[in-house]
CSV table of C-alpha atoms in Angstrom, one decimal:
chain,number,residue,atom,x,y,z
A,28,UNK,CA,-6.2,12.0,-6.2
A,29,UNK,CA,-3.8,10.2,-8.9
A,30,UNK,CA,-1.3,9.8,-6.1
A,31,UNK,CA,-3.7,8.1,-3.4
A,32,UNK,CA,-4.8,5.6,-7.1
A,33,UNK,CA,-1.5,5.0,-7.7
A,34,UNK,CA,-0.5,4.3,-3.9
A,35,UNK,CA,-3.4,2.3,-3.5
A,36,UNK,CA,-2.8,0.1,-6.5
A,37,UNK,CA,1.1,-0.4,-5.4
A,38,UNK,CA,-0.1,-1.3,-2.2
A,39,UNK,CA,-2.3,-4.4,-3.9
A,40,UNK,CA,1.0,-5.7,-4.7
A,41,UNK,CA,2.2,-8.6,-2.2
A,42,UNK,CA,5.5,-7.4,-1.9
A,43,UNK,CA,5.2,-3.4,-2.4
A,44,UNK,CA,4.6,-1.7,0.6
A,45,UNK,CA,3.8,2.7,0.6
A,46,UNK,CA,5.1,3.9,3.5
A,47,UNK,CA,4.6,7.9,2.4
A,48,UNK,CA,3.0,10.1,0.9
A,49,UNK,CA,4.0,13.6,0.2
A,50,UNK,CA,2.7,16.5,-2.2
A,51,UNK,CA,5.4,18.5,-2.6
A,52,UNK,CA,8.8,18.3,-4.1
A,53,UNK,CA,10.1,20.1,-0.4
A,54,UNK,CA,8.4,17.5,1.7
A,55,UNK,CA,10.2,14.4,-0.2
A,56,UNK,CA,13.3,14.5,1.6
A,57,UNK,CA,12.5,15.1,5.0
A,58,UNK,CA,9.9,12.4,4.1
A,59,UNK,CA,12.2,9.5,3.2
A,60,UNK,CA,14.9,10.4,6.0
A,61,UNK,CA,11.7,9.3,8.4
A,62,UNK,CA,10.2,6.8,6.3
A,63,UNK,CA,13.9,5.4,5.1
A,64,UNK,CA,12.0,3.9,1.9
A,65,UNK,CA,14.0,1.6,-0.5
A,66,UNK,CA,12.7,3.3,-3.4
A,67,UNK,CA,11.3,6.8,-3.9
A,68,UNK,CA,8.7,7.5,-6.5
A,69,UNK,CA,8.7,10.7,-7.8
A,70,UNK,CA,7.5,13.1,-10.8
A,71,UNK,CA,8.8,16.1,-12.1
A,72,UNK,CA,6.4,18.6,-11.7
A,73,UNK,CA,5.5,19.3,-8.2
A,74,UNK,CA,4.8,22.3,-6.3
A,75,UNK,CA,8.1,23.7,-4.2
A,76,UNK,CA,11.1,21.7,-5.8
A,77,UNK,CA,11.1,19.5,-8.9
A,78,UNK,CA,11.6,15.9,-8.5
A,79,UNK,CA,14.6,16.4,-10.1
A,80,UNK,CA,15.9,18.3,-7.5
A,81,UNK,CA,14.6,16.2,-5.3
A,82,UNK,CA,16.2,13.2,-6.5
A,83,UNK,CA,19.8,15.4,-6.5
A,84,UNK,CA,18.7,15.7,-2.7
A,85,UNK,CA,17.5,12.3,-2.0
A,86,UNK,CA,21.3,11.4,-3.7
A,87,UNK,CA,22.7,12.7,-1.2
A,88,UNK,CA,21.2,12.5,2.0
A,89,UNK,CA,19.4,9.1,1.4
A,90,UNK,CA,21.3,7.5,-1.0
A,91,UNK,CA,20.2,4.0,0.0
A,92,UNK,CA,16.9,5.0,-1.4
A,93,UNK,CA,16.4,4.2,-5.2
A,94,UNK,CA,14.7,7.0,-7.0
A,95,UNK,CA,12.3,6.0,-9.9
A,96,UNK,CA,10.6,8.8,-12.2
A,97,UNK,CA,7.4,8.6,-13.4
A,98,UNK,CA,6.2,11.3,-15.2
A,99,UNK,CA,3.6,12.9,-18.2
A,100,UNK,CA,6.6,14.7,-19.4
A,101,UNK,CA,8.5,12.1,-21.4
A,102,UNK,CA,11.4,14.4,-22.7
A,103,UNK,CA,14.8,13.5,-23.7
A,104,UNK,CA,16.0,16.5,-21.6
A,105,UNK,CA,14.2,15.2,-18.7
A,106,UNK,CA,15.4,11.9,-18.5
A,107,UNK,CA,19.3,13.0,-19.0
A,108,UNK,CA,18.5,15.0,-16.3
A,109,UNK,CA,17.0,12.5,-14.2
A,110,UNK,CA,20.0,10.3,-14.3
A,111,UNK,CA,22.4,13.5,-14.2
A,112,UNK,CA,20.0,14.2,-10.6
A,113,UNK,CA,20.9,9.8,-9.6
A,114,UNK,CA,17.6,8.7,-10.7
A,115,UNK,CA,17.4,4.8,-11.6
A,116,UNK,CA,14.6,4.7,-13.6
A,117,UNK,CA,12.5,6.6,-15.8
A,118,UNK,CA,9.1,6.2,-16.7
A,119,UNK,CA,5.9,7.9,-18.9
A,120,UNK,CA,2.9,7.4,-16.8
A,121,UNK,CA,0.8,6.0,-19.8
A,122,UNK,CA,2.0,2.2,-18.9
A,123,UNK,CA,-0.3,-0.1,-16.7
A,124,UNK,CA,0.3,-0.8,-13.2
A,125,UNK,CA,2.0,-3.8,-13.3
A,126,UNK,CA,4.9,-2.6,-15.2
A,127,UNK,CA,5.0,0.4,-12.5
A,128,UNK,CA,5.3,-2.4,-10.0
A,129,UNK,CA,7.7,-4.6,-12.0
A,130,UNK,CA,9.9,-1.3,-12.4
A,131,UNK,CA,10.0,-0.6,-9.0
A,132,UNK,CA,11.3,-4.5,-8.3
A,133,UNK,CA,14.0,-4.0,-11.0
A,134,UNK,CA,14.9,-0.6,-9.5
A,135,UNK,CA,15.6,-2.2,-6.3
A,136,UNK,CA,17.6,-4.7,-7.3
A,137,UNK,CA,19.7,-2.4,-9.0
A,138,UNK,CA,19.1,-2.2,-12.3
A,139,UNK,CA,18.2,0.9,-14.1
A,140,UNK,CA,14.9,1.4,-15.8
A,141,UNK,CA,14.3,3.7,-18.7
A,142,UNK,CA,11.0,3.6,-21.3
A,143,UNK,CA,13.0,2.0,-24.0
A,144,UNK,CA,10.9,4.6,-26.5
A,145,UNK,CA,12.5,7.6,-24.8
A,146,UNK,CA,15.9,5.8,-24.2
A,147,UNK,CA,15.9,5.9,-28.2
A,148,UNK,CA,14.8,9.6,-28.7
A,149,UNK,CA,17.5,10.7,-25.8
A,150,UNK,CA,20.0,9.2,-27.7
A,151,UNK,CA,19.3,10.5,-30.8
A,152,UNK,CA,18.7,13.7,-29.4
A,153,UNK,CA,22.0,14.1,-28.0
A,154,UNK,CA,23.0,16.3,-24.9
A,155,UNK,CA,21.6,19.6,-24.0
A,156,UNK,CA,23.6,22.5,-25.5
A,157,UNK,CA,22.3,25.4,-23.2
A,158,UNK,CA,25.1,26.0,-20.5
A,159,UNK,CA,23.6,25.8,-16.7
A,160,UNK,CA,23.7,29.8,-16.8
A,161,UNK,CA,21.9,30.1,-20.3
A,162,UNK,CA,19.7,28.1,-18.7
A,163,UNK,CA,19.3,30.3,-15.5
A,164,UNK,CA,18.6,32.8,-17.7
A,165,UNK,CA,15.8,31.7,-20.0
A,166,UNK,CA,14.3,30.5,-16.7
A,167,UNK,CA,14.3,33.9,-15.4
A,168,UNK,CA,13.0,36.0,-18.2
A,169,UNK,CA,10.6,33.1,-18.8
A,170,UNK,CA,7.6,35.0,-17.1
A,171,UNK,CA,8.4,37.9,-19.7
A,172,UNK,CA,11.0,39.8,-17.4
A,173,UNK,CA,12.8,42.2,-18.8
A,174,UNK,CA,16.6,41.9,-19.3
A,175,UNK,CA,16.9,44.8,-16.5
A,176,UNK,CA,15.0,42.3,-13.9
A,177,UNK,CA,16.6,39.0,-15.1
A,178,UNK,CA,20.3,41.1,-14.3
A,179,UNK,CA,18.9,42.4,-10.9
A,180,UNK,CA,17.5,39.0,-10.1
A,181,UNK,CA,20.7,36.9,-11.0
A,182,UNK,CA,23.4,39.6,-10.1
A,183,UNK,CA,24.5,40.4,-13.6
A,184,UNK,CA,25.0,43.1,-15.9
A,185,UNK,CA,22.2,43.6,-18.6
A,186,UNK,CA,24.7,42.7,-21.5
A,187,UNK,CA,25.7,39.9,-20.2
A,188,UNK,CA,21.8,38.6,-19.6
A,189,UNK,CA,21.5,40.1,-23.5
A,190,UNK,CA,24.5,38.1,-24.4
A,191,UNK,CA,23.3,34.4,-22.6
A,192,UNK,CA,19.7,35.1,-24.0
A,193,UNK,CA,21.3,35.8,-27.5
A,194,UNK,CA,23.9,32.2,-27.2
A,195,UNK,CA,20.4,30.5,-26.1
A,196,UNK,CA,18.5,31.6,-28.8
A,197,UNK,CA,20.8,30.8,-31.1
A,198,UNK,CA,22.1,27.4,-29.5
A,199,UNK,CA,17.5,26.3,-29.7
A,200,UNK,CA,17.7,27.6,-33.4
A,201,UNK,CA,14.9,29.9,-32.2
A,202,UNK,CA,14.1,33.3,-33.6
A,203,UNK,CA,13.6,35.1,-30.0
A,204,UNK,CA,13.5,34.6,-26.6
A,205,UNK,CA,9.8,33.5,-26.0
A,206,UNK,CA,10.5,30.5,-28.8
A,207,UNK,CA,13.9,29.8,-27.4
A,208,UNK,CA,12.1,29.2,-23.5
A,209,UNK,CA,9.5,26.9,-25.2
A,210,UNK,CA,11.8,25.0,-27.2
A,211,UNK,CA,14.1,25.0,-23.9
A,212,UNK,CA,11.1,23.6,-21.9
A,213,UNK,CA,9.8,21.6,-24.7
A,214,UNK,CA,13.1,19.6,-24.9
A,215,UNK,CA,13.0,19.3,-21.1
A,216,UNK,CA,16.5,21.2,-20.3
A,217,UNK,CA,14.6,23.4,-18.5
């Protein structure tokens, strides 16, 4: 339903035309190779794929198309890894419409967007610290697997899933692997 508002109101604009629709992250792609938008709206949660990864794809195998985020989950992590992924703006969905719209103009000029409130707290949050496995591996136990089915899911030995769980926890300053997921998801390097 917020998708059809949202496209709706774009489409008001005189010069903003919606030429897709997807809803989910797996249909994006395929989407914009037929479509061959000049920007790409997308949020992070989605089912299939993120819209992070998404945007990594759309990088890729579209990369005349502009990707703007615009997302509820306004995390430092999340926008590093949004322009990590190519995206060229970032956006908190609590802004009216017309900034949306004027974003999107920018975007496709070329410039890069970024809510200036979360440019600040990315900055002074600094990088993520987790390494890409650490993070594989919080993301695997986060459903409460045991370090037995996190090592048989990602091909490694038990110690060293105990050993990247142990690094994360103590990298997110977190007393045990449940806090150290949270905080992990709560910064957005997740």
């Amino acid at each position: 339903m917020l998708r059809g508002a949202l496209a709706l109101l774009l489409g008001m604009e005189d010069d903003i035309e919606v030429v897709a629709q997807v809803s989910t992250g797996d249909a994006i792609v395929q989407a914009a190779l037929l479509h061959r938008p000049d920007v790409a709206l997308l949020d992070i949660e989605l089912p299939g794929i993120s819209g992070l990864d998404a945007a990594a794809e759309l990088r890729e195998q579209a990369p005349d198309c502009r990707v703007l985020i615009l997302t509820t989950f306004g995390r430092p992590g999340y926008l590093r890894r949004a322009m990590e992924a190519g995206a060229a703006g970032f956006l908190v969905k609590d802004g009216p419409v017309a900034e949306l719209a004027q974003a999107i103009r920018r975007v496709l000029t070329g410039e890069t967007v970024v809510d200036p409130a979360l440019a600040a707290a990315a900055l002074s949050a600094g990088p993520n610290p987790l390494t890409a496995r650490e993070c594989e591996v919080l993301k695997a136990s986060a459903d409460g697997a045991t370090a037995a089915d996190v090592a048989a899911k990602l091909h490694l030995s038990e110690s060293t899933v105990r050993n990247y769980l142990s690094s994360a926890i103590g990298k997110t300053g977190t007393r045990n692997r449940a806090e150290a997921v949270r905080e992990a998801r709560q910064q957005g390097w997740l």
